[in-house]
């Protein structure tokens, strides 16, 4: 995998990064620049909402958009997206892959905002109030797992991935389809087959092996971060905040 795996609309190469490189980019952004996770997550959530709203995806029916969320940075971006959609009067509901009490950190902060907004939040763990099949009939936003995947998806995350794939509706994944290894593109178990992936900062190398459309969203990471790591990040966004990207 190299920088010519992806190109922008004008055929210019867009650098791809592995999960390890992206983790290093995040670390330098936080530790050396002070660009903290909540700030980046807000960009992720807004970009994802924008991806869901484009192409009139949500105009297809009155069914709620279901945001599937895990407990990491990916889930937190999905929850921020849910806020933006709800603010546009779209019916939105959140399905967590764990009990509410098991969500922590910045992701729990995002969840508390949604609770205050009275956005419906269900949890696979709460059993009785969730029928997975009927919950996934509208557009599905996949924010269960991103580049933090370890091994094949387990438990409720695996169940939700399979249920989402069984539905005919549109699935939009945040950063990487859940269950797909961000570096290799391999899926060693259940993996989302997305219609669209909204990936962040730079495409992940593994996305070369994934189907569906690709949009790249800016997280506002300064070029100095890439310079410090000797990664040729380029300036893929030009004067935009998001660009379509294709597999070369
Ligand atoms: N600067 C950035 O790139 C930003 C990225 N964002 C998003 O954050 C994720 C990476 O976040 P991280 O917390 O490191 O990990 P994930 O959310 O991808 O995954 C952790 C999550 O997944 C669960 N999990 C992991 N493996 C499994 C498994 N085999 N089965 C079941 N569940 C699994 C784990 O329990 C956690 O719940 C990146 O992809 C971006 O989407 C930020 O939003 C903004 C900054
Ligand atoms: K995901």
mmCIF file of C-alpha atoms and ligand atoms in Angstrom:
data_model
loop_
_atom_site.group_PDB
_atom_site.id
_atom_site.type_symbol
_atom_site.label_atom_id
_atom_site.label_comp_id
_atom_site.label_asym_id
_atom_site.label_seq_id
_atom_site.Cartn_x
_atom_site.Cartn_y
_atom_site.Cartn_z
ATOM 1 C CA UNK A 1 0.000 0.000 0.000
ATOM 2 C CA UNK A 2 1.372 3.441 -0.814
ATOM 3 C CA UNK A 3 0.345 7.000 -1.415
ATOM 4 C CA UNK A 4 -1.023 6.290 -4.890
ATOM 5 C CA UNK A 5 -3.680 3.864 -3.622
ATOM 6 C CA UNK A 6 -6.177 6.727 -3.427
ATOM 7 C CA UNK A 7 -6.750 9.742 -5.634
ATOM 8 C CA UNK A 8 -8.844 12.880 -5.381
ATOM 9 C CA UNK A 9 -11.358 14.038 -7.999
ATOM 10 C CA UNK A 10 -8.565 15.480 -10.158
ATOM 11 C CA UNK A 11 -6.564 12.246 -10.039
ATOM 12 C CA UNK A 12 -4.001 13.589 -7.575
ATOM 13 C CA UNK A 13 -2.668 10.994 -5.133
ATOM 14 C CA UNK A 14 -3.926 11.149 -1.568
ATOM 15 C CA UNK A 15 -1.651 9.633 1.086
ATOM 16 C CA UNK A 16 -3.052 6.641 2.966
ATOM 17 C CA UNK A 17 -2.041 5.740 6.515
ATOM 18 C CA UNK A 18 -2.073 2.604 8.636
ATOM 19 C CA UNK A 19 -3.852 2.420 11.993
ATOM 20 C CA UNK A 20 -0.460 2.708 13.685
ATOM 21 C CA UNK A 21 0.414 5.851 11.737
ATOM 22 C CA UNK A 22 -2.993 7.380 12.468
ATOM 23 C CA UNK A 23 -2.564 6.647 16.169
ATOM 24 C CA UNK A 24 0.809 8.428 16.038
ATOM 25 C CA UNK A 25 -0.778 11.390 14.224
ATOM 26 C CA UNK A 26 -3.442 11.602 16.943
ATOM 27 C CA UNK A 27 -0.820 11.403 19.670
ATOM 28 C CA UNK A 28 1.335 14.188 18.202
ATOM 29 C CA UNK A 29 -1.749 16.348 17.563
ATOM 30 C CA UNK A 30 -2.758 15.983 21.213
ATOM 31 C CA UNK A 31 0.646 16.058 22.934
ATOM 32 C CA UNK A 32 2.610 18.523 20.799
ATOM 33 C CA UNK A 33 -0.090 20.751 19.354
ATOM 34 C CA UNK A 34 -2.781 20.586 22.035
ATOM 35 C CA UNK A 35 -5.487 19.645 19.539
ATOM 36 C CA UNK A 36 -7.472 17.476 21.908
ATOM 37 C CA UNK A 37 -9.746 14.529 21.175
ATOM 38 C CA UNK A 38 -13.077 16.307 21.848
ATOM 39 C CA UNK A 39 -12.158 18.983 19.295
ATOM 40 C CA UNK A 40 -11.287 16.398 16.643
ATOM 41 C CA UNK A 41 -14.344 14.328 17.482
ATOM 42 C CA UNK A 42 -16.602 17.307 16.834
ATOM 43 C CA UNK A 43 -15.237 17.548 13.295
ATOM 44 C CA UNK A 44 -15.752 13.804 12.848
ATOM 45 C CA UNK A 45 -19.364 13.990 14.010
ATOM 46 C CA UNK A 46 -20.231 16.951 11.865
ATOM 47 C CA UNK A 47 -18.568 15.458 8.802
ATOM 48 C CA UNK A 48 -20.393 12.207 9.326
ATOM 49 C CA UNK A 49 -23.742 14.009 9.665
ATOM 50 C CA UNK A 50 -22.969 15.866 6.467
ATOM 51 C CA UNK A 51 -22.259 12.552 4.716
ATOM 52 C CA UNK A 52 -25.587 11.143 5.934
ATOM 53 C CA UNK A 53 -27.507 14.233 4.845
ATOM 54 C CA UNK A 54 -26.032 14.396 1.358
ATOM 55 C CA UNK A 55 -27.653 12.527 -1.507
ATOM 56 C CA UNK A 56 -30.943 12.866 0.375
ATOM 57 C CA UNK A 57 -30.288 9.577 2.163
ATOM 58 C CA UNK A 58 -32.569 10.575 4.998
ATOM 59 C CA UNK A 59 -35.379 11.682 2.682
ATOM 60 C CA UNK A 60 -36.003 8.072 1.665
ATOM 61 C CA UNK A 61 -38.497 7.375 4.455
ATOM 62 C CA UNK A 62 -39.793 8.551 7.809
ATOM 63 C CA UNK A 63 -37.905 5.776 9.564
ATOM 64 C CA UNK A 64 -35.377 6.910 12.110
ATOM 65 C CA UNK A 65 -31.690 7.060 11.323
ATOM 66 C CA UNK A 66 -30.092 4.524 13.660
ATOM 67 C CA UNK A 67 -26.646 5.373 14.970
ATOM 68 C CA UNK A 68 -24.818 2.255 16.154
ATOM 69 C CA UNK A 69 -22.206 3.347 18.678
ATOM 70 C CA UNK A 70 -19.367 1.693 20.566
ATOM 71 C CA UNK A 71 -17.380 3.037 23.484
ATOM 72 C CA UNK A 72 -14.319 4.415 21.676
ATOM 73 C CA UNK A 73 -13.482 7.434 19.553
ATOM 74 C CA UNK A 74 -15.517 5.957 16.724
ATOM 75 C CA UNK A 75 -18.641 5.701 18.879
ATOM 76 C CA UNK A 76 -18.118 9.249 20.169
ATOM 77 C CA UNK A 77 -18.022 10.606 16.601
ATOM 78 C CA UNK A 78 -21.247 8.713 15.878
ATOM 79 C CA UNK A 79 -22.923 10.282 18.906
ATOM 80 C CA UNK A 80 -21.867 13.784 17.825
ATOM 81 C CA UNK A 81 -23.356 12.958 14.409
ATOM 82 C CA UNK A 82 -26.629 11.934 16.112
ATOM 83 C CA UNK A 83 -26.780 15.377 17.745
ATOM 84 C CA UNK A 84 -26.394 17.180 14.413
ATOM 85 C CA UNK A 85 -29.075 15.026 12.778
ATOM 86 C CA UNK A 86 -31.489 15.528 15.687
ATOM 87 C CA UNK A 87 -30.863 19.286 15.479
ATOM 88 C CA UNK A 88 -32.145 19.107 11.918
ATOM 89 C CA UNK A 89 -35.381 17.520 13.129
ATOM 90 C CA UNK A 90 -34.540 14.125 11.728
ATOM 91 C CA UNK A 91 -35.831 11.145 13.676
ATOM 92 C CA UNK A 92 -32.685 9.629 15.178
ATOM 93 C CA UNK A 93 -32.085 6.852 17.621
ATOM 94 C CA UNK A 94 -28.902 5.518 19.114
ATOM 95 C CA UNK A 95 -28.138 1.866 19.741
ATOM 96 C CA UNK A 96 -25.185 1.176 22.043
ATOM 97 C CA UNK A 97 -23.298 -2.103 21.861
ATOM 98 C CA UNK A 98 -23.093 -2.186 25.659
ATOM 99 C CA UNK A 99 -24.888 -1.011 28.781
ATOM 100 C CA UNK A 100 -25.104 2.754 29.240
ATOM 101 C CA UNK A 101 -23.061 2.410 32.426
ATOM 102 C CA UNK A 102 -20.172 0.882 30.483
ATOM 103 C CA UNK A 103 -19.692 3.963 28.281
ATOM 104 C CA UNK A 104 -16.949 6.253 29.552
ATOM 105 C CA UNK A 105 -14.561 9.093 28.722
ATOM 106 C CA UNK A 106 -15.303 11.559 25.938
ATOM 107 C CA UNK A 107 -17.842 9.128 24.478
ATOM 108 C CA UNK A 108 -19.872 9.328 27.706
ATOM 109 C CA UNK A 109 -19.760 13.145 27.441
ATOM 110 C CA UNK A 110 -21.299 12.898 23.978
ATOM 111 C CA UNK A 111 -23.910 10.514 25.340
ATOM 112 C CA UNK A 112 -24.865 12.860 28.198
ATOM 113 C CA UNK A 113 -25.579 15.617 25.666
ATOM 114 C CA UNK A 114 -27.901 13.306 23.730
ATOM 115 C CA UNK A 115 -29.638 12.265 26.952
ATOM 116 C CA UNK A 116 -30.262 15.922 27.798
ATOM 117 C CA UNK A 117 -31.671 16.366 24.280
ATOM 118 C CA UNK A 118 -33.958 13.360 24.901
ATOM 119 C CA UNK A 119 -32.703 11.523 21.831
ATOM 120 C CA UNK A 120 -33.835 7.885 22.217
ATOM 121 C CA UNK A 121 -30.908 5.724 23.331
ATOM 122 C CA UNK A 122 -31.186 1.960 23.402
ATOM 123 C CA UNK A 123 -28.677 -0.578 24.483
ATOM 124 C CA UNK A 124 -28.217 -4.138 23.345
ATOM 125 C CA UNK A 125 -27.648 -4.942 26.988
ATOM 126 C CA UNK A 126 -31.071 -3.715 28.071
ATOM 127 C CA UNK A 127 -32.694 -6.579 26.102
ATOM 128 C CA UNK A 128 -36.387 -5.884 26.465
ATOM 129 C CA UNK A 129 -36.456 -2.416 24.924
ATOM 130 C CA UNK A 130 -34.510 -3.336 21.795
ATOM 131 C CA UNK A 131 -35.596 -5.391 18.841
ATOM 132 C CA UNK A 132 -32.444 -5.248 16.717
ATOM 133 C CA UNK A 133 -34.231 -5.986 13.453
ATOM 134 C CA UNK A 134 -36.871 -3.275 13.629
ATOM 135 C CA UNK A 135 -34.300 -0.845 15.010
ATOM 136 C CA UNK A 136 -32.286 -0.998 11.798
ATOM 137 C CA UNK A 137 -34.874 -0.397 9.107
ATOM 138 C CA UNK A 138 -33.892 3.147 8.143
ATOM 139 C CA UNK A 139 -30.464 4.572 7.310
ATOM 140 C CA UNK A 140 -27.810 3.054 9.573
ATOM 141 C CA UNK A 141 -24.776 4.990 10.792
ATOM 142 C CA UNK A 142 -22.004 2.588 11.718
ATOM 143 C CA UNK A 143 -19.890 4.005 14.548
ATOM 144 C CA UNK A 144 -19.206 0.810 16.484
ATOM 145 C CA UNK A 145 -15.485 0.303 15.880
ATOM 146 C CA UNK A 146 -12.890 2.253 13.883
ATOM 147 C CA UNK A 147 -9.144 1.774 13.710
ATOM 148 C CA UNK A 148 -9.195 0.480 17.314
ATOM 149 C CA UNK A 149 -10.459 -2.953 16.231
ATOM 150 C CA UNK A 150 -8.697 -5.841 17.959
ATOM 151 C CA UNK A 151 -9.445 -9.318 16.600
ATOM 152 C CA UNK A 152 -12.779 -10.364 15.137
ATOM 153 C CA UNK A 153 -15.830 -8.442 16.432
ATOM 154 C CA UNK A 154 -17.297 -10.052 19.519
ATOM 155 C CA UNK A 155 -20.602 -9.991 21.357
ATOM 156 C CA UNK A 156 -23.143 -7.263 20.727
ATOM 157 C CA UNK A 157 -20.918 -5.442 18.216
ATOM 158 C CA UNK A 158 -20.798 -8.573 16.052
ATOM 159 C CA UNK A 159 -24.576 -9.019 16.383
ATOM 160 C CA UNK A 160 -25.246 -5.423 15.319
ATOM 161 C CA UNK A 161 -22.848 -5.661 12.368
ATOM 162 C CA UNK A 162 -24.620 -8.756 11.083
ATOM 163 C CA UNK A 163 -28.070 -7.242 11.607
ATOM 164 C CA UNK A 164 -27.071 -4.048 9.744
ATOM 165 C CA UNK A 165 -25.722 -6.042 6.787
ATOM 166 C CA UNK A 166 -28.950 -8.072 6.614
ATOM 167 C CA UNK A 167 -31.002 -4.916 6.021
ATOM 168 C CA UNK A 168 -31.584 -3.515 2.540
ATOM 169 C CA UNK A 169 -31.126 0.117 3.698
ATOM 170 C CA UNK A 170 -28.127 2.402 3.340
ATOM 171 C CA UNK A 171 -25.187 2.043 5.734
ATOM 172 C CA UNK A 172 -22.724 4.889 6.299
ATOM 173 C CA UNK A 173 -19.551 3.954 8.201
ATOM 174 C CA UNK A 174 -17.398 6.316 10.211
ATOM 175 C CA UNK A 175 -13.679 6.150 9.391
ATOM 176 C CA UNK A 176 -13.520 2.401 8.710
ATOM 177 C CA UNK A 177 -16.372 -0.100 8.363
ATOM 178 C CA UNK A 178 -16.704 -1.824 11.733
ATOM 179 C CA UNK A 179 -14.962 -5.200 11.695
ATOM 180 C CA UNK A 180 -12.537 -4.248 8.925
ATOM 181 C CA UNK A 181 -8.865 -3.960 9.864
ATOM 182 C CA UNK A 182 -7.983 -0.325 9.074
ATOM 183 C CA UNK A 183 -4.467 -1.240 7.955
ATOM 184 C CA UNK A 184 -4.957 -4.442 5.962
ATOM 185 C CA UNK A 185 -8.618 -4.253 4.950
ATOM 186 C CA UNK A 186 -9.060 -7.817 6.209
ATOM 187 C CA UNK A 187 -12.132 -8.955 8.097
ATOM 188 C CA UNK A 188 -11.561 -11.934 10.340
ATOM 189 C CA UNK A 189 -15.235 -12.071 11.372
ATOM 190 C CA UNK A 190 -18.383 -9.974 10.940
ATOM 191 C CA UNK A 191 -17.708 -6.717 9.057
ATOM 192 C CA UNK A 192 -19.948 -3.935 7.821
ATOM 193 C CA UNK A 193 -20.362 -3.705 4.032
ATOM 194 C CA UNK A 194 -20.973 0.054 3.726
ATOM 195 C CA UNK A 195 -22.565 2.104 0.969
ATOM 196 C CA UNK A 196 -20.370 5.014 2.019
ATOM 197 C CA UNK A 197 -17.423 5.467 4.356
ATOM 198 C CA UNK A 198 -16.710 8.886 5.848
ATOM 199 C CA UNK A 199 -13.022 8.593 6.700
ATOM 200 C CA UNK A 200 -11.048 11.081 8.756
ATOM 201 C CA UNK A 201 -7.921 13.158 8.106
ATOM 202 C CA UNK A 202 -6.313 10.710 5.642
ATOM 203 C CA UNK A 203 -7.682 7.480 4.099
ATOM 204 C CA UNK A 204 -6.702 4.322 5.967
ATOM 205 C CA UNK A 205 -4.719 1.844 3.852
ATOM 206 C CA UNK A 206 -7.260 -0.931 4.488
ATOM 207 C CA UNK A 207 -10.010 1.039 2.743
ATOM 208 C CA UNK A 208 -8.492 0.006 -0.585
ATOM 209 C CA UNK A 209 -10.124 -3.395 -0.027
ATOM 210 C CA UNK A 210 -13.544 -2.033 0.983
ATOM 211 C CA UNK A 211 -16.534 -1.398 -1.309
ATOM 212 C CA UNK A 212 -18.783 1.666 -1.418
ATOM 213 C CA UNK A 213 -18.071 5.364 -1.829
ATOM 214 C CA UNK A 214 -15.401 7.200 0.121
ATOM 215 C CA UNK A 215 -15.465 10.741 1.497
ATOM 216 C CA UNK A 216 -12.523 12.255 3.341
ATOM 217 C CA UNK A 217 -13.234 14.737 6.171
ATOM 218 C CA UNK A 218 -10.821 17.222 7.671
ATOM 219 C CA UNK A 219 -10.100 16.942 11.404
ATOM 220 C CA UNK A 220 -8.107 20.199 11.348
ATOM 221 C CA UNK A 221 -4.786 18.405 11.903
ATOM 222 C CA UNK A 222 -2.026 20.931 11.113
ATOM 223 C CA UNK A 223 0.683 20.008 8.536
ATOM 224 C CA UNK A 224 3.291 20.318 11.337
ATOM 225 C CA UNK A 225 1.935 17.091 12.823
ATOM 226 C CA UNK A 226 2.664 15.167 9.630
ATOM 227 C CA UNK A 227 6.073 16.850 9.317
ATOM 228 C CA UNK A 228 7.057 15.728 12.808
ATOM 229 C CA UNK A 229 6.248 12.147 11.914
ATOM 230 C CA UNK A 230 7.820 12.335 8.467
ATOM 231 C CA UNK A 231 4.495 11.420 6.878
ATOM 232 C CA UNK A 232 3.821 13.092 3.548
ATOM 233 C CA UNK A 233 0.295 14.169 4.484
ATOM 234 C CA UNK A 234 0.106 16.591 1.586
ATOM 235 C CA UNK A 235 -2.739 19.084 1.737
ATOM 236 C CA UNK A 236 -5.548 16.987 0.317
ATOM 237 C CA UNK A 237 -8.341 19.393 1.274
ATOM 238 C CA UNK A 238 -7.086 22.516 -0.529
ATOM 239 C CA UNK A 239 -9.655 25.126 0.475
ATOM 240 C CA UNK A 240 -12.363 22.521 1.236
ATOM 241 C CA UNK A 241 -13.306 20.674 4.427
ATOM 242 C CA UNK A 242 -14.203 17.410 2.753
ATOM 243 C CA UNK A 243 -13.364 15.767 -0.541
ATOM 244 C CA UNK A 244 -14.478 12.645 -2.407
ATOM 245 C CA UNK A 245 -11.689 10.091 -2.727
ATOM 246 C CA UNK A 246 -11.431 7.105 -5.080
ATOM 247 C CA UNK A 247 -9.394 3.956 -5.075
ATOM 248 C CA UNK A 248 -6.799 4.359 -7.827
HETATM 249 N N1 LIG B 1 -7.758 11.927 15.081
HETATM 250 C C1 LIG B 1 -8.539 10.922 14.788
HETATM 251 O O1 LIG B 1 -8.220 10.098 13.958
HETATM 252 C C2 LIG B 1 -9.800 10.812 15.474
HETATM 253 C C3 LIG B 1 -10.487 9.650 15.349
HETATM 254 N N2 LIG B 1 -11.680 9.468 15.924
HETATM 255 C C4 LIG B 1 -12.301 8.195 15.813
HETATM 256 O O2 LIG B 1 -11.774 7.352 16.803
HETATM 257 C C5 LIG B 1 -11.482 6.075 16.275
HETATM 258 C C6 LIG B 1 -10.395 5.440 17.069
HETATM 259 O O3 LIG B 1 -10.800 5.488 18.417
HETATM 260 P P1 LIG B 1 -10.328 4.412 19.495
HETATM 261 O O4 LIG B 1 -10.989 4.790 20.767
HETATM 262 O O5 LIG B 1 -8.869 4.300 19.469
HETATM 263 O O6 LIG B 1 -10.900 3.050 18.964
HETATM 264 P P2 LIG B 1 -12.265 2.620 18.258
HETATM 265 O O7 LIG B 1 -13.388 3.498 18.620
HETATM 266 O O8 LIG B 1 -11.965 2.407 16.824
HETATM 267 O O9 LIG B 1 -12.478 1.168 18.872
HETATM 268 C C7 LIG B 1 -12.625 0.972 20.268
HETATM 269 C C8 LIG B 1 -14.013 0.374 20.512
HETATM 270 O O10 LIG B 1 -14.141 -0.817 19.774
HETATM 271 C C9 LIG B 1 -14.355 -1.897 20.646
HETATM 272 N N3 LIG B 1 -13.724 -3.069 20.052
HETATM 273 C C10 LIG B 1 -12.448 -3.185 19.592
HETATM 274 N N4 LIG B 1 -12.256 -4.417 19.088
HETATM 275 C C11 LIG B 1 -13.434 -5.083 19.242
HETATM 276 C C12 LIG B 1 -13.871 -6.411 18.928
HETATM 277 N N5 LIG B 1 -13.057 -7.291 18.336
HETATM 278 N N6 LIG B 1 -15.150 -6.774 19.213
HETATM 279 C C13 LIG B 1 -16.014 -5.895 19.819
HETATM 280 N N7 LIG B 1 -15.658 -4.615 20.134
HETATM 281 C C14 LIG B 1 -14.383 -4.226 19.852
HETATM 282 C C15 LIG B 1 -13.815 -1.444 21.966
HETATM 283 O O11 LIG B 1 -14.434 -2.134 23.018
HETATM 284 C C16 LIG B 1 -14.211 0.029 21.954
HETATM 285 O O12 LIG B 1 -15.581 0.195 22.234
HETATM 286 C C17 LIG B 1 -11.160 6.335 14.825
HETATM 287 O O13 LIG B 1 -11.390 5.229 14.000
HETATM 288 C C18 LIG B 1 -12.083 7.480 14.499
HETATM 289 O O14 LIG B 1 -13.338 7.029 14.084
HETATM 290 C C19 LIG B 1 -12.246 10.494 16.799
HETATM 291 O O15 LIG B 1 -13.645 10.462 16.783
HETATM 292 C C20 LIG B 1 -11.773 11.855 16.387
HETATM 293 C C21 LIG B 1 -10.302 11.933 16.295
HETATM 294 K K1 LIG B 2 -17.067 2.268 12.072
#
